[in-house]
Short mmCIF file of C-alpha atoms in Angstrom, two decimals:
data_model
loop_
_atom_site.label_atom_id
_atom_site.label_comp_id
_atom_site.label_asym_id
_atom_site.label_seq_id
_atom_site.Cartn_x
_atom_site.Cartn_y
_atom_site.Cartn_z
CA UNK A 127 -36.64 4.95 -6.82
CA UNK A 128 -36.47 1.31 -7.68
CA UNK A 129 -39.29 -0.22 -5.79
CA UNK A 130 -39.27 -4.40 -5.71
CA UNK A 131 -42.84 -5.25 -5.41
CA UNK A 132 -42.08 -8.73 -4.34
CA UNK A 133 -40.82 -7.52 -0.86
CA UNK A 134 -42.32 -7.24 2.11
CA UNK A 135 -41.03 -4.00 3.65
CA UNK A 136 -41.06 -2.38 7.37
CA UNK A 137 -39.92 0.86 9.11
CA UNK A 138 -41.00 3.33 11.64
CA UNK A 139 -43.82 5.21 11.04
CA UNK A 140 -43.34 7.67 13.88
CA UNK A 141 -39.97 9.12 15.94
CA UNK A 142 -38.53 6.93 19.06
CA UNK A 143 -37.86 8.76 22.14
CA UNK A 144 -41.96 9.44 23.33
CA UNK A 145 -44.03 7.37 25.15
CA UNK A 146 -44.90 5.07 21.99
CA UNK A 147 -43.53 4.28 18.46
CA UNK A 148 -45.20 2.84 15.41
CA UNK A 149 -44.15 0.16 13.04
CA UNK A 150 -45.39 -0.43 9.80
CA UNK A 151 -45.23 -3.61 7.74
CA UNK A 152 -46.34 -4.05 4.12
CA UNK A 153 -46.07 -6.37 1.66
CA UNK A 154 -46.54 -10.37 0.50
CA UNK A 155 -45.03 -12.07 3.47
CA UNK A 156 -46.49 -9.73 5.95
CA UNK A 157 -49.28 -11.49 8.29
CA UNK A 158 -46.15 -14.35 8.03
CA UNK A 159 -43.66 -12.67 9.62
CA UNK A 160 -45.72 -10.92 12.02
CA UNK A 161 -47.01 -14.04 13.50
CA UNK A 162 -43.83 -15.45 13.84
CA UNK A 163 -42.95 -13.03 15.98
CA UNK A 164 -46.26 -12.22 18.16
CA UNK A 165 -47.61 -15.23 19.92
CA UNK A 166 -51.59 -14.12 19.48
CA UNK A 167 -51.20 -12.98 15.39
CA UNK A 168 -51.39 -15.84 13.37
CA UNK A 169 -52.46 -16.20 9.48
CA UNK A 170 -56.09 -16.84 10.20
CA UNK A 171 -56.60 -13.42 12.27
CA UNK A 172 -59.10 -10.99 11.29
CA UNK A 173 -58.92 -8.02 9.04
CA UNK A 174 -58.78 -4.67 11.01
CA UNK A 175 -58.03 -6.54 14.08
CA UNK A 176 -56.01 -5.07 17.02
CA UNK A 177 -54.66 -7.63 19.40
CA UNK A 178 -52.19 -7.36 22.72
CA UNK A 179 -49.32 -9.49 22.40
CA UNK A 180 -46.14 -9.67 23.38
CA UNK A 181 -43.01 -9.65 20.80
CA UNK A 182 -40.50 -11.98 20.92
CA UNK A 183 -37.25 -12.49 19.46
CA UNK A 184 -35.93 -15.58 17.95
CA UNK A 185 -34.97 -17.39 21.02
CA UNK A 186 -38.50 -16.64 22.49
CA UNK A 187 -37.53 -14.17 24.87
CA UNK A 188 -40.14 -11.10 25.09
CA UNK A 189 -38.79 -8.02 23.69
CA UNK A 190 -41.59 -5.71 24.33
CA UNK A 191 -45.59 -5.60 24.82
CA UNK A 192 -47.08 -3.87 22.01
CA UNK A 193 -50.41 -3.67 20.12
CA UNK A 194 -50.87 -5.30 16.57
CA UNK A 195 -52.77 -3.82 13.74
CA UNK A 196 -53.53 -6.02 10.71
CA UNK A 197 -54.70 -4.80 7.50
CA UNK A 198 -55.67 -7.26 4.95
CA UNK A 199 -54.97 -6.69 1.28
CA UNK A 200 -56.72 -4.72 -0.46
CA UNK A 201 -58.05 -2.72 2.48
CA UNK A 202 -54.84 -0.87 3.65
CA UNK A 203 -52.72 1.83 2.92
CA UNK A 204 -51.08 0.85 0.18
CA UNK A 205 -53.37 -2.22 -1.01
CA UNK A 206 -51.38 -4.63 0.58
CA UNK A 207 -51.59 -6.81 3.43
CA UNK A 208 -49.70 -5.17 6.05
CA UNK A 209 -49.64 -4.40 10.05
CA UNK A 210 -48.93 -1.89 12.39
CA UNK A 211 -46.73 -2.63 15.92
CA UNK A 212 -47.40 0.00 18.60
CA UNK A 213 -44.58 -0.35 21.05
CA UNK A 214 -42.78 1.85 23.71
CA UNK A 215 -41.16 4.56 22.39
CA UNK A 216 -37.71 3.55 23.23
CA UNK A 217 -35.21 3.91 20.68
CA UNK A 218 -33.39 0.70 21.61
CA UNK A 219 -36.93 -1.49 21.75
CA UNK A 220 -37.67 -0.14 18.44
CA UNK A 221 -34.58 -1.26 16.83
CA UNK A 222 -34.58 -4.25 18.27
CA UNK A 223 -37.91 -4.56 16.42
CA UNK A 224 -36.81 -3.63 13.57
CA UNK A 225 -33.53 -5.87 13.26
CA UNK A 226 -36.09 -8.81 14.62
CA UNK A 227 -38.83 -7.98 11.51
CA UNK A 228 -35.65 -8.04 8.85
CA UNK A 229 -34.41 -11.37 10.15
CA UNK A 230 -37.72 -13.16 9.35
CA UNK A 231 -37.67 -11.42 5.74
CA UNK A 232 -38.37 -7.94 6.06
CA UNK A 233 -36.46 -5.32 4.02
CA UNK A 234 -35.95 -1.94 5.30
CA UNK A 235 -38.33 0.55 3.49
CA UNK A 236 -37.15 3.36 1.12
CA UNK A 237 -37.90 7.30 1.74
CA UNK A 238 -41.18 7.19 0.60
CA UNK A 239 -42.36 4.13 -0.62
CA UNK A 240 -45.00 3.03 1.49
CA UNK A 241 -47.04 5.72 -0.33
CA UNK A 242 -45.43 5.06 -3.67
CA UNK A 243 -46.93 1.24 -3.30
CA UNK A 244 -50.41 2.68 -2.08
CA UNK A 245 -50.18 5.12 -6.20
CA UNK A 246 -48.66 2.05 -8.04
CA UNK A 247 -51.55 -0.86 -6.54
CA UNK A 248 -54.17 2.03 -7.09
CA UNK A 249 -55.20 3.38 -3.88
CA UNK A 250 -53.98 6.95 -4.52
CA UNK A 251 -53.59 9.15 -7.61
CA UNK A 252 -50.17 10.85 -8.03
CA UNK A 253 -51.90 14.32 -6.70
CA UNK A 254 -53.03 13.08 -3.82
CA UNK A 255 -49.70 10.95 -2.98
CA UNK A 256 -47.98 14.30 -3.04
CA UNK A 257 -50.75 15.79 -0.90
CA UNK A 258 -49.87 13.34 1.88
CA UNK A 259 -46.50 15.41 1.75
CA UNK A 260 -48.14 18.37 2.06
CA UNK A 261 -50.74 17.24 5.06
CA UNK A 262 -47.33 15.86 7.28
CA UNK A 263 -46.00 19.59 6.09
CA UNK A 264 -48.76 21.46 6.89
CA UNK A 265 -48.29 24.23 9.42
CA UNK A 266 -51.71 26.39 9.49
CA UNK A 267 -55.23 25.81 9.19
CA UNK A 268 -55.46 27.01 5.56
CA UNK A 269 -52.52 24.99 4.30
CA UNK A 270 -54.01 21.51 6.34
CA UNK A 271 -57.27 22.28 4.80
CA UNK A 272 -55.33 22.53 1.17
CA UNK A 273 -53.82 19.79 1.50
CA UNK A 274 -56.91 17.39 2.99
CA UNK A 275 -58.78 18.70 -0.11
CA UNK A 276 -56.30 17.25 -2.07
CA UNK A 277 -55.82 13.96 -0.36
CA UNK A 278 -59.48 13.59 -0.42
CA UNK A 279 -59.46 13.54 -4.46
CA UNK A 280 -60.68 16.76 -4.93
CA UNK A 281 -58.40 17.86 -7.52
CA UNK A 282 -58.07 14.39 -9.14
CA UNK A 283 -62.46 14.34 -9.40
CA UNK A 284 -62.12 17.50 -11.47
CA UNK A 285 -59.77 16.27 -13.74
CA UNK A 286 -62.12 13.00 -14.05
CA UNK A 287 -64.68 15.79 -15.10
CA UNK A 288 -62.16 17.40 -17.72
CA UNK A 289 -61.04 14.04 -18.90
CA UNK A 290 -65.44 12.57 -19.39
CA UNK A 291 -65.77 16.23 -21.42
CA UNK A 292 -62.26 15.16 -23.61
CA UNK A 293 -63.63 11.78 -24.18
CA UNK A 294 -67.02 13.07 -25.50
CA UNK A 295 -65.01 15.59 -27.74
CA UNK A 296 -62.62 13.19 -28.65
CA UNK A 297 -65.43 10.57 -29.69
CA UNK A 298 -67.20 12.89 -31.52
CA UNK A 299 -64.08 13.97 -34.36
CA UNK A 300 -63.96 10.34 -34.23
CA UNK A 301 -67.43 9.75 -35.37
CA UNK A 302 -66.73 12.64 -37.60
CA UNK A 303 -63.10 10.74 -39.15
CA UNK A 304 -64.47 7.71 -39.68
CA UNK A 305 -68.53 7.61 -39.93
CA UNK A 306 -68.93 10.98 -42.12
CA UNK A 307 -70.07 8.99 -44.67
CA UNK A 308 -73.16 7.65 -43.43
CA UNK A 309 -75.74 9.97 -44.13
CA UNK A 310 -78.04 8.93 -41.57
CA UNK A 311 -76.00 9.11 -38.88
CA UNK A 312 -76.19 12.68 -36.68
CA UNK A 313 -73.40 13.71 -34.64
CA UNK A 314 -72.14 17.75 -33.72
CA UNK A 315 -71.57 19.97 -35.56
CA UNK A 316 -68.21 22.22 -35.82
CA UNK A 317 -70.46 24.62 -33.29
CA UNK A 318 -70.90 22.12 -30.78
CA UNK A 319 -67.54 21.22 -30.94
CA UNK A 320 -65.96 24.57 -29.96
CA UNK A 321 -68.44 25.15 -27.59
CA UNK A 322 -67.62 22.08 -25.76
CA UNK A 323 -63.67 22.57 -26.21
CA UNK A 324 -64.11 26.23 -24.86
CA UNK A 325 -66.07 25.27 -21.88
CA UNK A 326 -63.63 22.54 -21.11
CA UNK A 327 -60.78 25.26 -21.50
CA UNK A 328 -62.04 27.83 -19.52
CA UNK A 329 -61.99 25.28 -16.61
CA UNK A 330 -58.20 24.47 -17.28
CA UNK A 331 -57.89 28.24 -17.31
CA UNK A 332 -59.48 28.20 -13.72
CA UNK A 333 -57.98 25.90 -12.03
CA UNK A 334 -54.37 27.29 -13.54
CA UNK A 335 -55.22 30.83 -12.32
CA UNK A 336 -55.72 29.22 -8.62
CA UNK A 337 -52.04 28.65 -8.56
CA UNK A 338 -51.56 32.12 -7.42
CA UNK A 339 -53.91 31.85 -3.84
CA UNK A 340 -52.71 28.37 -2.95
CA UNK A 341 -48.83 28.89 -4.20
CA UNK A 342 -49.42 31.88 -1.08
CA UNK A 343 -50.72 30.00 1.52
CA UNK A 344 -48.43 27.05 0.99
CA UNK A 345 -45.59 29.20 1.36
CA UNK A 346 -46.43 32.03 3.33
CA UNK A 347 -48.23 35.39 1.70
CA UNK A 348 -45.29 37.99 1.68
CA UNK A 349 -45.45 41.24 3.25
CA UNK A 350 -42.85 43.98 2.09
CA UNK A 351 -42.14 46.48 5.10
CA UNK A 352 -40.73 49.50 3.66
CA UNK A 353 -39.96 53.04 4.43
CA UNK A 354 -37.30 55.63 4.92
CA UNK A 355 -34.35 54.95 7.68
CA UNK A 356 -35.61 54.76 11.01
CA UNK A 357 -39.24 54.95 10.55
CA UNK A 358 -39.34 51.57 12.92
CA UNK A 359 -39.67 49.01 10.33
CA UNK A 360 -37.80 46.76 12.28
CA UNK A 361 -39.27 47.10 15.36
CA UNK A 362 -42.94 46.73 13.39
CA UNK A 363 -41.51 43.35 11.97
CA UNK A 364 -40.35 42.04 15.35
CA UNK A 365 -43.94 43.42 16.58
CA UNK A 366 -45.84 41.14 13.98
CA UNK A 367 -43.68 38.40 14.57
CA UNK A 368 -43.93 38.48 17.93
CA UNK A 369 -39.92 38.10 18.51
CA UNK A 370 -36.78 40.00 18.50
CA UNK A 371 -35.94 38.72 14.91
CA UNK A 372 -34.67 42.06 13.68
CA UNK A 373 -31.59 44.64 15.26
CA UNK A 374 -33.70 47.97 16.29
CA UNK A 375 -31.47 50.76 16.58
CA UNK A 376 -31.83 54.72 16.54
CA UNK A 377 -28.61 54.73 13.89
CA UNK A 378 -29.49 55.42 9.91
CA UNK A 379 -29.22 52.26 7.62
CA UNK A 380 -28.96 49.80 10.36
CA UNK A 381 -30.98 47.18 8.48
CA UNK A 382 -28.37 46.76 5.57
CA UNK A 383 -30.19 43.61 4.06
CA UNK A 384 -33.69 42.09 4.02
CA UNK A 385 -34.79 39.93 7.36
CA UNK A 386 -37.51 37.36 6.56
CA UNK A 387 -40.09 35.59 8.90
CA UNK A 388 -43.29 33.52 8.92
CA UNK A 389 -46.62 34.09 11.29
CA UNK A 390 -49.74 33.23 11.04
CA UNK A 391 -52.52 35.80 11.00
CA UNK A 392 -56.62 34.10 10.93
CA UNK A 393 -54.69 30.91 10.30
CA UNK A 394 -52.90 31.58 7.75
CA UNK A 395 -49.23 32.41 7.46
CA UNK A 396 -47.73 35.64 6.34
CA UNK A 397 -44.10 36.15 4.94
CA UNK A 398 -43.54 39.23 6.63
CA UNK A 399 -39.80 41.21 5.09
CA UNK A 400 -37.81 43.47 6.72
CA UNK A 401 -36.16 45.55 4.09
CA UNK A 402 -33.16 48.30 4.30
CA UNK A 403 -34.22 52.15 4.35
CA UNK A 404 -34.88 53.78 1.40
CA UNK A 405 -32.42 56.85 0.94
CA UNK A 406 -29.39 58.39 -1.02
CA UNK A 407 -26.47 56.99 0.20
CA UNK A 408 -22.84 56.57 -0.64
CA UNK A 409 -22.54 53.40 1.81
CA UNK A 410 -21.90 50.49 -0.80
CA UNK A 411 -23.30 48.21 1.53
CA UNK A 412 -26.27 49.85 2.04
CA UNK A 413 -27.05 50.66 -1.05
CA UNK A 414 -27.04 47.09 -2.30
CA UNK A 415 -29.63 46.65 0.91
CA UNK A 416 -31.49 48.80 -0.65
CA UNK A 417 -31.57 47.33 -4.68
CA UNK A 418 -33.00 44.59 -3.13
CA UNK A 419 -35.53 46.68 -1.19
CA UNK A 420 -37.14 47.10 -4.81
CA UNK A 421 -36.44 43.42 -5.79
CA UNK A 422 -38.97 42.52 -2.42
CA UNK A 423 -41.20 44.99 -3.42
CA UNK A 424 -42.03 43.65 -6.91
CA UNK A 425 -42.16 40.32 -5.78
CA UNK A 426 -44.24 41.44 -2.24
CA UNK A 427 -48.29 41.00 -2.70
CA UNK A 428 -49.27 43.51 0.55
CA UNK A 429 -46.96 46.41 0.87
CA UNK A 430 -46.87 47.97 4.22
CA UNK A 431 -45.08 51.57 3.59
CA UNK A 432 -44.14 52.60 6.73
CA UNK A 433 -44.28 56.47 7.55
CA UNK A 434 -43.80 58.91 11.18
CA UNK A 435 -44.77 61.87 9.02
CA UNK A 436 -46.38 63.30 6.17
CA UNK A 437 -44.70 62.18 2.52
CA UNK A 438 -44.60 64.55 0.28
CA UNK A 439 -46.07 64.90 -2.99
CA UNK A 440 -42.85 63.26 -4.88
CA UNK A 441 -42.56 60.41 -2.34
CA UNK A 442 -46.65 59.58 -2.76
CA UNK A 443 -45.92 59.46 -6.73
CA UNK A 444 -43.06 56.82 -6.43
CA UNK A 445 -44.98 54.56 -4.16
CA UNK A 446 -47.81 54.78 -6.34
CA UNK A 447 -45.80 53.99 -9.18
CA UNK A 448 -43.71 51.29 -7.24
CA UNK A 449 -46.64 49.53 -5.75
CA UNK A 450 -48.77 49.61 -8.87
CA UNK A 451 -51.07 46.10 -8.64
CA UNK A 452 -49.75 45.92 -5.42
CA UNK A 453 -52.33 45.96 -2.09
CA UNK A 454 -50.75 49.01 -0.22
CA UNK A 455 -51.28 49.91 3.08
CA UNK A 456 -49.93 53.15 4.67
CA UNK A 457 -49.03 52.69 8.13
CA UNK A 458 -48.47 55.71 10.40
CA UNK A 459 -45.78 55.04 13.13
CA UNK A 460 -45.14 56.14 16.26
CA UNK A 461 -48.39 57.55 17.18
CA UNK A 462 -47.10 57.74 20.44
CA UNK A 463 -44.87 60.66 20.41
CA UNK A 464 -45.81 61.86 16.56
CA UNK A 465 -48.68 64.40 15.62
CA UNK A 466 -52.00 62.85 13.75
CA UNK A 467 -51.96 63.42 10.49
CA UNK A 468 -54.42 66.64 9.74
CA UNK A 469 -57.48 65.88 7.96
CA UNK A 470 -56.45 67.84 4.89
CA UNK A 471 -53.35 65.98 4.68
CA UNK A 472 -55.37 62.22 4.39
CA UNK A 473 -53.07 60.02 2.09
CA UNK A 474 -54.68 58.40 -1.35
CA UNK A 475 -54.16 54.90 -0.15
CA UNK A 476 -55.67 53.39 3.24
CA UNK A 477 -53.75 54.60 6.39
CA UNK A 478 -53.35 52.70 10.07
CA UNK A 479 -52.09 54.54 12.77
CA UNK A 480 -50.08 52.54 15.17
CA UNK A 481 -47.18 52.37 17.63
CA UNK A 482 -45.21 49.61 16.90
CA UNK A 483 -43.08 50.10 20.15
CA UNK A 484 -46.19 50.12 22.23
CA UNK A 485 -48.15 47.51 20.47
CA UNK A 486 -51.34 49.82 19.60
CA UNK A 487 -52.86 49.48 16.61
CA UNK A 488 -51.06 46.09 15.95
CA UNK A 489 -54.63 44.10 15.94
CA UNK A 490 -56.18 46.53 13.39
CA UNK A 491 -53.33 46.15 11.34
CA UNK A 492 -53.25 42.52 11.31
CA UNK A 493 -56.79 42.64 10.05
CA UNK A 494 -55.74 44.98 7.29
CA UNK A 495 -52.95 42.39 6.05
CA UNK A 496 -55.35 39.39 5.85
CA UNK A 497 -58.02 41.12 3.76
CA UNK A 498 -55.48 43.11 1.44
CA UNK A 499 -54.22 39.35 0.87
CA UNK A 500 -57.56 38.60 -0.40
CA UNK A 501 -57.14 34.82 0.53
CA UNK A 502 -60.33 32.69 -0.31
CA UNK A 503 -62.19 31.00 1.95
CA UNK A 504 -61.22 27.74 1.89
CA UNK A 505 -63.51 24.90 2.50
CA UNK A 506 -62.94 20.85 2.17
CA UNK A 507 -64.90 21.08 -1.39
CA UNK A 508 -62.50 23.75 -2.70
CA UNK A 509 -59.72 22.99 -5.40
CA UNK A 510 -57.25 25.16 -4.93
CA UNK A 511 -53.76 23.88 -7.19
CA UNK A 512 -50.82 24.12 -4.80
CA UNK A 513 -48.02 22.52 -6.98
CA UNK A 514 -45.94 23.91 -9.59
CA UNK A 515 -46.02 20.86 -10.96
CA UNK A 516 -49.68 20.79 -11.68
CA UNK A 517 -49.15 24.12 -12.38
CA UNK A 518 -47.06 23.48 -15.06
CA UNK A 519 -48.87 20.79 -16.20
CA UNK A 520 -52.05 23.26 -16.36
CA UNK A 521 -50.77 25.28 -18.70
CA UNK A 522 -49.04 23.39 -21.19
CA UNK A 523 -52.64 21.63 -21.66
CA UNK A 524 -54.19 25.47 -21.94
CA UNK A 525 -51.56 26.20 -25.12
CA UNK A 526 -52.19 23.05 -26.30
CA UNK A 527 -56.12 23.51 -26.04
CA UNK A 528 -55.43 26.78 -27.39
CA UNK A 529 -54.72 24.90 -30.52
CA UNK A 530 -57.55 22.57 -30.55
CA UNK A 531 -60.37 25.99 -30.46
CA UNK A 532 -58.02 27.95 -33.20
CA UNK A 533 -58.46 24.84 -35.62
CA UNK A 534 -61.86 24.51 -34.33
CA UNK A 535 -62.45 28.71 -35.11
CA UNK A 536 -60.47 27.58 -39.03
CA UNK A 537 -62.45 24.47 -39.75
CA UNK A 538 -58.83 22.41 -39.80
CA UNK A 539 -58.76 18.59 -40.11
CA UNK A 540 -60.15 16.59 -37.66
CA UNK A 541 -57.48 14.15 -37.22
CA UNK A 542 -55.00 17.15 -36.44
CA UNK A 543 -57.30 18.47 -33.78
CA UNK A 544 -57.56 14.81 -32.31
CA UNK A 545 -53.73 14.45 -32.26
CA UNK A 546 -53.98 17.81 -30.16
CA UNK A 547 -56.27 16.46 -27.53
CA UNK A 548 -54.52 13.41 -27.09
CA UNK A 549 -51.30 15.91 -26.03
CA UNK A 550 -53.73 17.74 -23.56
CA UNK A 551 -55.24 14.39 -22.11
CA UNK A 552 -51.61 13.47 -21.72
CA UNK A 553 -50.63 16.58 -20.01
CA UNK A 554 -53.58 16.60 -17.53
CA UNK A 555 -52.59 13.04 -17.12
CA UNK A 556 -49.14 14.16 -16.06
CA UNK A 557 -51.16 15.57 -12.12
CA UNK A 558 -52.53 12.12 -11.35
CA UNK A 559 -50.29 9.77 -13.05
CA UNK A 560 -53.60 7.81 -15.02
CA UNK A 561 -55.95 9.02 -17.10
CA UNK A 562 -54.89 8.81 -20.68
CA UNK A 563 -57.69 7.76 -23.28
CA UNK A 564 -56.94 4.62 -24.80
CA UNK A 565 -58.19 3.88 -28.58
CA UNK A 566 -60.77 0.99 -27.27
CA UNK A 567 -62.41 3.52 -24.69
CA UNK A 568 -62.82 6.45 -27.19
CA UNK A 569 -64.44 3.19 -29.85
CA UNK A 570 -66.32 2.13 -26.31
CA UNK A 571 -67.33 5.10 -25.99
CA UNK A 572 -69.07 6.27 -29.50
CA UNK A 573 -71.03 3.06 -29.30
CA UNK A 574 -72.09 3.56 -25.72
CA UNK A 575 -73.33 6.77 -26.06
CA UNK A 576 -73.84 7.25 -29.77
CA UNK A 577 -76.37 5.59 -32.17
CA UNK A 578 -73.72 3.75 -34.74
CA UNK A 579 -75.69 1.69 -36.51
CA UNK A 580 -78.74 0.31 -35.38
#
């Protein structure tokens, strides 16, 4: 996106059609062309003022009555001076706004680029732009909490901790390149070196391996419902889901593909998946329901196998064998009209008895699913890596480091390990757009924090 940082831009900050709307200016020219069209606003008005005015067009005639917000460079949202219009929410008063702002020099604002100006003048790091994303997307307490984390630098501070433990690494094969020659000069040894470069690894390692828990509760954990034909799976997923998402019928194989639905359980949302009965058939249909019963399954992280009797020994193999690193819970339907399950018959895996038709047992079961997820508890200090970006990023710097530590381990050149770490700074650097370690700062810092010379 071409962004013209020159203009002054404007557009609507919030839908038309409620009670108010907000407009957003930003840019040079944008105290200007705010007081020329709101009779209290001029260019000597206050920073973080809010004034009632009214808004007039260009013949002078009111248009609305609306509340001014200015911002003065560089204490706004994106670092520039800007404003904010709260009028009525009418769709017709807003436009009118709108085609009033662009006639005194406004241009209408691109997808996005209000927050693209607040990364490129410096008031947010590429991480937490996207986070701002996330925090408009975010649909449960655990994925708001993710993404406030985020948008409160939390993941861009601990790569400002990686990239202070790079630039003392990176100074010190410096000193090593180009001092090693002065005898009375002390800096680490090899030792210290790959201590240092392991430490800084295993916390690239860390934060990679919390892609799992926060790719999850961005997009939902999923639940695989399985079970033979007519065991009530769909009538357990409409249960959870509180909604008649799935056909429930007393025919074999009704459920011909998978059904898929979000809810939220302790505030966090759950995938659950409806899948086809397992069973022989020769139904061609059906049985491609059911090859993608085992696709859900492997991809699945809770399991809930879904019985009305006692498996036998053959069935109780498979699942174990299916569901191996899998969280499975064995859920007895239909509790209602079925038998308990005799005490010498207990199943090796947990068991809930329930009656999905009649809603008992639903609560404990819930329960179940949220600690088989094993979801952390997630608090505004917690770094949790959402993106697949970073993601990415993460581990492409982890191979790279990789490198560094095996030429470390071999006692290689030092100028081919620093060549390394410049890739890995440049990789990290990829999550917050800035970052990279310049030649003068690795020199500024050997002489800052190292005795060269005296």
């Amino acid at each position: 996106m071409e962004i013209f940082n020159n203009d002054t831009i404007c557009a609507l900050a919030t839908a038309t059609g409620g009670a108010l709307c907000i407009i957003r200016i930003s840019g040079p020219d944008a105290i200007r062309i705010i007081s020329s069209v709101c009779k209290k606003i001029n260019e000597t008005t206050p920073a973080n003022s809010v004034t009632y005015t009214d808004i007039c067009d260009n013949e002078g005639n009111p248009v609305d009555d609306v509340m001014v917000s200015v911002f003065r460079s560089p204490h706004s949202y994106t670092g520039e001076d800007s404003a904010e219009i709260s009028c009525h929410g009418s769709r017709y008063i807003a436009s009118r706004i709108i085609s009033l702002l662009i006639s005194h020099g406004c241009r209408q604002a691109l997808p996005g680029e209000y927050t693209q100006r607040a990364y490129l003048n410096g008031k947010l790091a590429l991480d937490q732009a996207e986070a701002v994303a996330d925090l408009i997307a975010s649909t449960n307490a655990a994925t708001h909490k993710l993404a406030l984390s985020q948008l409160r630098g939390n993941i861009s501070s601990k790569l400002a901790d990686l990239r202070e433990k790079l630039l003392k690494l990176t100074s010190l094969l410096e000193l090593e390149l180009d001092f090693s020659d002065h005898e009375d000069l002390e800096f680490a040894d090899r030792t210290e070196l790959l201590s240092l470069a392991k430490g800084i690894d295993d916390k690239i390692i860390t934060l990679a391996r919390s892609f799992e828990a926060g790719k999850a509760i961005k997009e939902g954990v999923p639940v695989a419902i399985i079970g033979k034909t007519n065991v009530g799976k769909s009538t357990l997923l409409n249960r959870l889901l509180h909604d008649d998402k799935a056909i429930v019928s007393d025919i074999h194989g009704t459920t011909r593909d998978v059904i898929e639905d979000n809810t939220i359980i302790n505030g966090v949302s759950f995938r659950f998946i409806d899948t086809a009965g397992i069973r022989d058939t020769s139904d061609e249909i059906e049985r491609l329901g059911i090859e993608r019963t085992y696709k859900k399954i492997k991809e699945a992280t809770v399991i809930l196998w879904l019985i009305d009797q006692r498996p036998g020994k053959e069935e109780i193999e498979e699942m174990a064998s299916l569901t191996k690193n899998k969280s499975l819970i064995v859920v007895q339907n239909k509790i209602d009209i079925m038998p308990e399950l005799d005490s010498d018959e207990s199943l090796p895996f947990q068991t809930i008895r329930i009656s999905a038709k009649k809603g008992v047992g639903i609560a404990q079961l819930e329960e179940s699913i949220y600690k088989a997820a094993n979801i952390p508890e997630i608090t505004e200090n917690d770094t949790i890596i959402t993106s697949a970006r970073h993601y990415e990023a993460l581990l492409r710097a982890h191979e790279t480091f990789s490198r560094v530590i095996e030429a470390l381990n071999n006692d290689y050149s030092g100028d081919l390990i620093a060549e390394d770490l410049r890739i890995v700074l440049s990789q990290l650097a990829e999550i917050t757009g800035k970052g990279v370690i310049t030649p003068n700062e690795v020199l500024g810092n050997i002489f800052k924090h190292f005795c060269v010379g005296k």
